[in-house]
């Protein structure tokens, strides 16, 4: 049955490009022109995470190079049979890009391949997809681990912070207030200007990270990713019953927090172990309870008590990237967005 589905899919793609001789190219603006909505991204990301939880995928841990101590380049291949998605994201993280070059911290490209022949069928900008699937994972985890939360706190108000605040209202239906914090007050103001007109939940700017940590049931951080632990949020500020969802590994939080959490959940055990081997958990990788996809698939328990302190670290998986990218490609081919390039 799967082979027939792949053959039918290849036939459809072949009607748009000559596989093996041509591929489809999409710029950032053309990726945006496919008009995937926030709900589309959430559904696709949820499918990818459930496939990961059920082990219906192939995805090695990220392979990387490191021209400078504070940066990394990662090759992120993945195959998700149920979504007919096979490809790789080539992504880099330069924490100083915004201040030095007025460029995003993270940029990259995604390549998709024909599963039957292996030939590349698409190359597209990966920046927007990364920016969308990251908050989607956070808020899906928030919805599974703390669905009745009325308060959400966001540390880091750049591109990722903005998207987190847009996405969170889709999964936390009882949400009443969002508290935000950033070292740059203008960045907080920009987030509020950008997001507040689009959601009904009040956004409150906080100069003090302690205030955010103490007022919110669900907390997330999308700051910088460096080996040094900043400990910007102290262990004494958090309490039982909170759900903490970092997107920046062990950088932002007091390392005692995940060590003493009742559950430490991660999107990928392999990738967290890889980062630990690179020195990103100088105090040691906390004992891992399970993976995010296993919770979303109903295979492992999420929150079992209101008093549990849960940390769920999601650093990003290529299964999500290629699944979202495949939908982008399908819409692009259907609507003639982008262009053919010869191989």
Short mmCIF file of C-alpha atoms in Angstrom, two decimals:
data_model
loop_
_atom_site.label_atom_id
_atom_site.label_comp_id
_atom_site.label_asym_id
_atom_site.label_seq_id
_atom_site.Cartn_x
_atom_site.Cartn_y
_atom_site.Cartn_z
CA UNK A 1 0.00 0.00 0.00
CA UNK A 2 2.78 2.47 0.92
CA UNK A 3 4.64 1.69 -2.32
CA UNK A 4 1.50 2.47 -4.37
CA UNK A 5 1.08 5.73 -2.48
CA UNK A 6 4.70 6.65 -3.24
CA UNK A 7 4.26 5.77 -6.91
CA UNK A 8 1.14 7.93 -7.15
CA UNK A 9 2.94 10.79 -5.42
CA UNK A 10 5.91 10.52 -7.78
CA UNK A 11 3.59 10.55 -10.75
CA UNK A 12 2.01 13.78 -9.51
CA UNK A 13 5.36 15.49 -8.89
CA UNK A 14 6.54 14.29 -12.31
CA UNK A 15 3.67 16.18 -13.89
CA UNK A 16 5.23 19.40 -12.57
CA UNK A 17 8.98 18.75 -12.93
CA UNK A 18 11.18 16.29 -14.77
CA UNK A 19 12.51 14.35 -11.79
CA UNK A 20 16.23 13.76 -12.13
CA UNK A 21 16.70 16.69 -14.48
CA UNK A 22 14.85 19.50 -12.71
CA UNK A 23 13.97 20.62 -9.19
CA UNK A 24 11.65 23.26 -7.72
CA UNK A 25 13.18 26.33 -6.03
CA UNK A 26 11.42 28.56 -3.49
CA UNK A 27 12.71 31.79 -1.96
CA UNK A 28 11.61 32.97 1.47
CA UNK A 29 8.89 35.15 -0.07
CA UNK A 30 7.67 32.24 -2.18
CA UNK A 31 7.54 29.94 0.86
CA UNK A 32 5.38 32.61 2.53
CA UNK A 33 3.20 32.83 -0.58
CA UNK A 34 2.02 29.24 -0.07
CA UNK A 35 0.00 30.67 2.84
CA UNK A 36 0.26 27.96 5.44
CA UNK A 37 -1.75 29.16 8.43
CA UNK A 38 -0.82 28.76 12.09
CA UNK A 39 -3.36 25.94 12.34
CA UNK A 40 -1.83 24.26 9.28
CA UNK A 41 1.61 24.43 10.91
CA UNK A 42 0.22 23.03 14.16
CA UNK A 43 -1.49 20.12 12.41
CA UNK A 44 1.59 19.25 10.35
CA UNK A 45 3.92 19.53 13.34
CA UNK A 46 1.58 17.42 15.44
CA UNK A 47 1.61 14.72 12.73
CA UNK A 48 5.41 14.80 12.68
CA UNK A 49 5.72 14.57 16.46
CA UNK A 50 3.25 11.69 16.69
CA UNK A 51 5.14 9.83 13.95
CA UNK A 52 8.31 10.43 15.97
CA UNK A 53 6.64 9.22 19.14
CA UNK A 54 5.50 6.04 17.39
CA UNK A 55 9.00 5.52 15.92
CA UNK A 56 7.58 5.81 12.40
CA UNK A 57 10.53 7.82 11.14
CA UNK A 58 14.24 7.80 10.47
CA UNK A 59 16.28 10.72 11.83
CA UNK A 60 19.88 10.57 13.03
CA UNK A 61 21.09 13.09 15.56
CA UNK A 62 22.28 16.36 14.03
CA UNK A 63 25.68 16.28 12.34
CA UNK A 64 27.57 19.51 12.78
CA UNK A 65 30.63 21.66 12.17
CA UNK A 66 31.79 24.56 14.33
CA UNK A 67 33.88 27.30 12.68
CA UNK A 68 33.74 29.35 15.89
CA UNK A 69 33.17 28.32 19.49
CA UNK A 70 29.79 30.04 19.76
CA UNK A 71 28.28 28.83 16.47
CA UNK A 72 27.19 25.58 14.88
CA UNK A 73 26.10 24.32 11.48
CA UNK A 74 23.82 21.28 11.48
CA UNK A 75 22.87 18.82 8.79
CA UNK A 76 19.41 17.55 9.75
CA UNK A 77 18.10 14.67 7.57
CA UNK A 78 14.77 12.97 8.17
CA UNK A 79 12.34 10.54 6.60
CA UNK A 80 8.68 10.40 7.67
CA UNK A 81 6.92 7.72 5.55
CA UNK A 82 3.38 8.58 6.61
CA UNK A 83 3.84 12.15 5.31
CA UNK A 84 5.82 11.19 2.16
CA UNK A 85 8.51 13.52 3.45
CA UNK A 86 12.20 12.83 2.94
CA UNK A 87 14.92 15.47 2.96
CA UNK A 88 17.36 17.51 4.98
CA UNK A 89 17.69 20.94 6.54
CA UNK A 90 21.12 22.62 6.46
CA UNK A 91 20.94 25.20 9.22
CA UNK A 92 23.35 27.38 11.16
CA UNK A 93 23.11 29.31 14.42
CA UNK A 94 25.12 32.52 14.92
CA UNK A 95 24.01 34.08 18.24
CA UNK A 96 25.73 37.40 17.43
CA UNK A 97 24.18 37.84 13.97
CA UNK A 98 21.44 40.29 15.07
CA UNK A 99 23.87 42.68 16.75
CA UNK A 100 26.81 42.30 14.33
CA UNK A 101 25.14 42.01 10.93
CA UNK A 102 21.45 42.77 11.48
CA UNK A 103 20.73 39.21 10.35
CA UNK A 104 18.73 36.42 12.01
CA UNK A 105 20.47 34.18 14.52
CA UNK A 106 19.32 31.17 12.49
CA UNK A 107 19.10 30.73 8.71
CA UNK A 108 19.12 27.70 6.44
CA UNK A 109 17.92 25.72 3.44
CA UNK A 110 15.73 22.63 3.11
CA UNK A 111 16.18 20.00 0.39
CA UNK A 112 13.43 17.47 -0.38
CA UNK A 113 13.93 14.25 -2.31
CA UNK A 114 11.83 11.84 -4.33
CA UNK A 115 11.59 8.76 -2.13
CA UNK A 116 11.55 6.21 -4.97
CA UNK A 117 14.53 7.49 -6.93
CA UNK A 118 16.35 9.63 -4.36
CA UNK A 119 16.59 12.56 -6.75
CA UNK A 120 16.28 16.04 -5.23
CA UNK A 121 12.93 17.59 -6.11
CA UNK A 122 13.02 20.88 -4.18
CA UNK A 123 15.25 23.43 -2.50
CA UNK A 124 13.66 26.12 -0.35
CA UNK A 125 14.47 28.70 2.27
CA UNK A 126 14.26 27.12 5.71
CA UNK A 127 14.21 30.24 7.89
CA UNK A 128 10.44 30.70 8.01
CA UNK A 129 9.72 27.00 8.46
CA UNK A 130 12.16 26.90 11.39
CA UNK A 131 10.53 29.99 12.88
CA UNK A 132 7.08 28.38 12.62
CA UNK A 133 7.66 24.78 13.61
CA UNK A 134 9.59 25.76 16.73
CA UNK A 135 6.71 27.56 18.49
CA UNK A 136 4.33 24.91 17.17
CA UNK A 137 6.23 22.23 19.10
CA UNK A 138 6.25 24.38 22.24
CA UNK A 139 2.54 25.10 22.23
CA UNK A 140 1.56 21.53 21.34
CA UNK A 141 3.59 20.37 24.34
CA UNK A 142 1.98 23.10 26.48
CA UNK A 143 -1.48 21.95 25.44
CA UNK A 144 -0.66 18.35 26.31
CA UNK A 145 1.08 19.08 29.62
CA UNK A 146 -0.88 22.05 30.98
CA UNK A 147 -4.12 22.54 29.00
CA UNK A 148 -5.96 24.50 31.70
CA UNK A 149 -3.24 27.14 32.19
CA UNK A 150 -4.40 30.76 32.43
CA UNK A 151 -0.96 32.41 32.35
CA UNK A 152 1.96 32.08 29.94
CA UNK A 153 5.41 33.64 30.23
CA UNK A 154 7.78 34.23 27.31
CA UNK A 155 11.48 34.97 27.76
CA UNK A 156 12.98 36.35 24.56
CA UNK A 157 10.85 38.63 22.38
CA UNK A 158 12.50 38.30 19.00
CA UNK A 159 11.14 36.34 16.04
CA UNK A 160 10.61 33.18 18.08
CA UNK A 161 9.05 35.03 21.00
CA UNK A 162 6.62 36.78 18.68
CA UNK A 163 5.53 33.52 17.09
CA UNK A 164 5.23 31.75 20.45
CA UNK A 165 2.82 34.42 21.66
CA UNK A 166 0.78 34.11 18.46
CA UNK A 167 0.65 30.32 18.59
CA UNK A 168 0.00 29.77 22.29
CA UNK A 169 -3.63 30.89 22.13
CA UNK A 170 -4.42 27.91 19.88
CA UNK A 171 -3.65 25.29 22.54
CA UNK A 172 -4.16 27.04 25.89
CA UNK A 173 -7.86 27.80 25.57
CA UNK A 174 -8.22 29.24 29.10
CA UNK A 175 -5.35 31.68 28.69
CA UNK A 176 -5.97 35.10 30.24
CA UNK A 177 -2.57 36.80 30.37
CA UNK A 178 0.80 36.58 28.63
CA UNK A 179 3.85 38.02 30.41
CA UNK A 180 6.93 38.80 28.30
CA UNK A 181 10.52 39.66 29.18
CA UNK A 182 13.60 40.58 27.16
CA UNK A 183 16.88 42.34 27.96
CA UNK A 184 15.94 44.89 25.29
CA UNK A 185 12.80 46.93 26.18
CA UNK A 186 12.29 47.91 22.54
CA UNK A 187 12.08 44.24 21.58
CA UNK A 188 9.28 43.75 24.13
CA UNK A 189 7.46 46.80 22.76
CA UNK A 190 7.79 45.45 19.24
CA UNK A 191 6.36 42.08 20.26
CA UNK A 192 3.34 43.73 21.87
CA UNK A 193 2.82 45.96 18.83
CA UNK A 194 3.04 42.98 16.50
CA UNK A 195 1.02 40.41 18.44
CA UNK A 196 -1.53 42.21 20.62
CA UNK A 197 -3.84 43.22 17.71
CA UNK A 198 -3.95 39.58 16.60
CA UNK A 199 -4.96 37.90 19.86
CA UNK A 200 -7.56 38.51 22.57
CA UNK A 201 -5.25 37.69 25.47
CA UNK A 202 -3.61 40.62 27.28
CA UNK A 203 0.18 40.86 26.87
CA UNK A 204 2.08 42.41 29.79
CA UNK A 205 5.65 43.69 29.55
CA UNK A 206 7.87 42.82 32.54
CA UNK A 207 11.29 44.33 33.15
CA UNK A 208 12.04 41.74 35.82
CA UNK A 209 12.38 38.05 34.80
CA UNK A 210 11.60 37.01 38.37
CA UNK A 211 8.12 38.52 38.04
CA UNK A 212 7.43 36.46 34.92
CA UNK A 213 8.75 33.26 36.49
CA UNK A 214 6.62 33.66 39.60
CA UNK A 215 3.38 34.72 37.89
CA UNK A 216 3.06 32.14 35.12
CA UNK A 217 1.90 28.54 35.09
CA UNK A 218 3.55 27.85 31.72
CA UNK A 219 6.91 29.36 30.77
CA UNK A 220 8.99 29.27 27.61
CA UNK A 221 12.32 30.71 26.52
CA UNK A 222 13.71 31.42 23.06
CA UNK A 223 16.88 33.37 23.69
CA UNK A 224 20.39 32.39 22.58
CA UNK A 225 22.01 28.97 22.46
CA UNK A 226 25.48 28.94 23.99
CA UNK A 227 27.41 26.44 26.09
CA UNK A 228 27.65 28.77 29.07
CA UNK A 229 24.70 28.48 31.44
CA UNK A 230 23.27 31.96 32.03
CA UNK A 231 20.98 30.97 34.93
CA UNK A 232 18.78 33.97 34.13
CA UNK A 233 15.83 32.30 35.89
CA UNK A 234 16.72 31.05 39.36
CA UNK A 235 15.53 27.81 40.92
CA UNK A 236 14.03 29.74 43.84
CA UNK A 237 11.69 31.55 41.44
CA UNK A 238 9.95 28.45 40.09
CA UNK A 239 7.47 26.28 41.92
CA UNK A 240 5.67 22.97 41.86
CA UNK A 241 2.94 22.75 39.26
CA UNK A 242 4.66 24.83 36.60
CA UNK A 243 5.47 23.71 33.06
CA UNK A 244 8.72 25.03 31.59
CA UNK A 245 9.35 24.74 27.85
CA UNK A 246 12.85 25.89 26.79
CA UNK A 247 13.81 26.23 23.12
CA UNK A 248 17.38 27.19 24.03
CA UNK A 249 18.71 24.01 25.62
CA UNK A 250 20.28 24.58 29.02
CA UNK A 251 21.31 28.18 28.33
CA UNK A 252 18.68 30.36 30.00
CA UNK A 253 17.60 28.48 33.11
CA UNK A 254 19.33 27.68 36.37
CA UNK A 255 20.64 24.14 35.66
CA UNK A 256 19.25 23.00 39.00
CA UNK A 257 15.70 23.43 37.62
CA UNK A 258 15.68 20.54 35.12
CA UNK A 259 17.75 18.42 37.51
CA UNK A 260 15.11 18.76 40.24
CA UNK A 261 12.04 18.70 38.00
CA UNK A 262 9.59 15.85 38.55
CA UNK A 263 9.72 15.12 34.80
CA UNK A 264 12.31 16.12 32.22
CA UNK A 265 10.88 15.55 28.75
CA UNK A 266 12.74 16.23 25.48
CA UNK A 267 11.83 16.24 21.82
CA UNK A 268 14.78 13.96 20.95
CA UNK A 269 16.85 11.93 23.38
CA UNK A 270 19.55 11.37 20.74
CA UNK A 271 19.92 15.08 20.04
CA UNK A 272 20.03 16.09 23.70
CA UNK A 273 22.70 13.46 24.35
CA UNK A 274 24.63 14.81 21.36
CA UNK A 275 24.48 18.39 22.67
CA UNK A 276 25.53 17.16 26.10
CA UNK A 277 28.59 15.52 24.52
CA UNK A 278 29.42 18.91 22.95
CA UNK A 279 29.40 20.64 26.34
CA UNK A 280 25.99 22.31 26.25
CA UNK A 281 25.00 20.74 29.60
CA UNK A 282 28.08 21.52 31.73
CA UNK A 283 26.29 20.33 34.87
CA UNK A 284 25.21 17.09 33.21
CA UNK A 285 22.16 16.10 31.19
CA UNK A 286 19.16 15.60 33.51
CA UNK A 287 17.55 12.17 33.62
CA UNK A 288 15.11 12.04 30.71
CA UNK A 289 11.55 10.82 31.34
CA UNK A 290 10.38 10.43 27.73
CA UNK A 291 10.08 12.27 24.43
CA UNK A 292 7.52 14.96 23.50
CA UNK A 293 6.12 12.90 20.64
CA UNK A 294 5.47 9.96 22.95
CA UNK A 295 3.28 12.19 25.12
CA UNK A 296 1.39 13.60 22.11
CA UNK A 297 0.91 10.07 20.74
CA UNK A 298 -0.56 8.95 24.08
CA UNK A 299 2.23 6.43 24.63
CA UNK A 300 3.73 8.05 27.73
CA UNK A 301 2.14 10.03 30.53
CA UNK A 302 2.43 13.79 30.59
CA UNK A 303 1.29 15.64 33.67
CA UNK A 304 -0.03 13.17 36.26
CA UNK A 305 -0.38 15.61 39.15
CA UNK A 306 -1.07 19.32 39.55
CA UNK A 307 1.99 19.54 41.79
CA UNK A 308 4.49 18.23 39.24
CA UNK A 309 7.22 20.57 38.03
CA UNK A 310 7.74 19.59 34.40
CA UNK A 311 10.52 20.75 32.08
CA UNK A 312 10.02 19.91 28.41
CA UNK A 313 13.05 20.86 26.29
CA UNK A 314 12.48 21.08 22.53
CA UNK A 315 15.58 21.99 20.54
CA UNK A 316 14.13 21.20 17.10
CA UNK A 317 13.84 18.09 14.96
CA UNK A 318 14.09 17.67 11.22
CA UNK A 319 11.03 15.41 11.12
CA UNK A 320 9.02 18.59 11.71
CA UNK A 321 10.99 20.55 9.10
CA UNK A 322 10.58 18.05 6.27
CA UNK A 323 6.88 17.45 6.97
CA UNK A 324 6.11 21.18 6.87
CA UNK A 325 8.39 21.64 3.86
CA UNK A 326 6.60 18.87 1.97
CA UNK A 327 3.27 20.67 2.40
CA UNK A 328 4.91 23.91 1.26
CA UNK A 329 6.17 22.13 -1.86
CA UNK A 330 2.79 20.57 -2.62
CA UNK A 331 1.07 23.95 -2.44
CA UNK A 332 3.80 25.60 -4.46
CA UNK A 333 3.52 23.03 -7.25
CA UNK A 334 -0.28 23.24 -7.24
CA UNK A 335 -0.25 27.02 -7.50
CA UNK A 336 2.89 27.49 -9.62
CA UNK A 337 4.73 29.37 -6.86
CA UNK A 338 8.49 29.29 -7.36
CA UNK A 339 10.39 28.07 -10.40
CA UNK A 340 12.09 25.12 -12.02
CA UNK A 341 15.85 24.87 -11.95
CA UNK A 342 17.92 22.44 -14.02
CA UNK A 343 19.99 19.82 -12.26
#
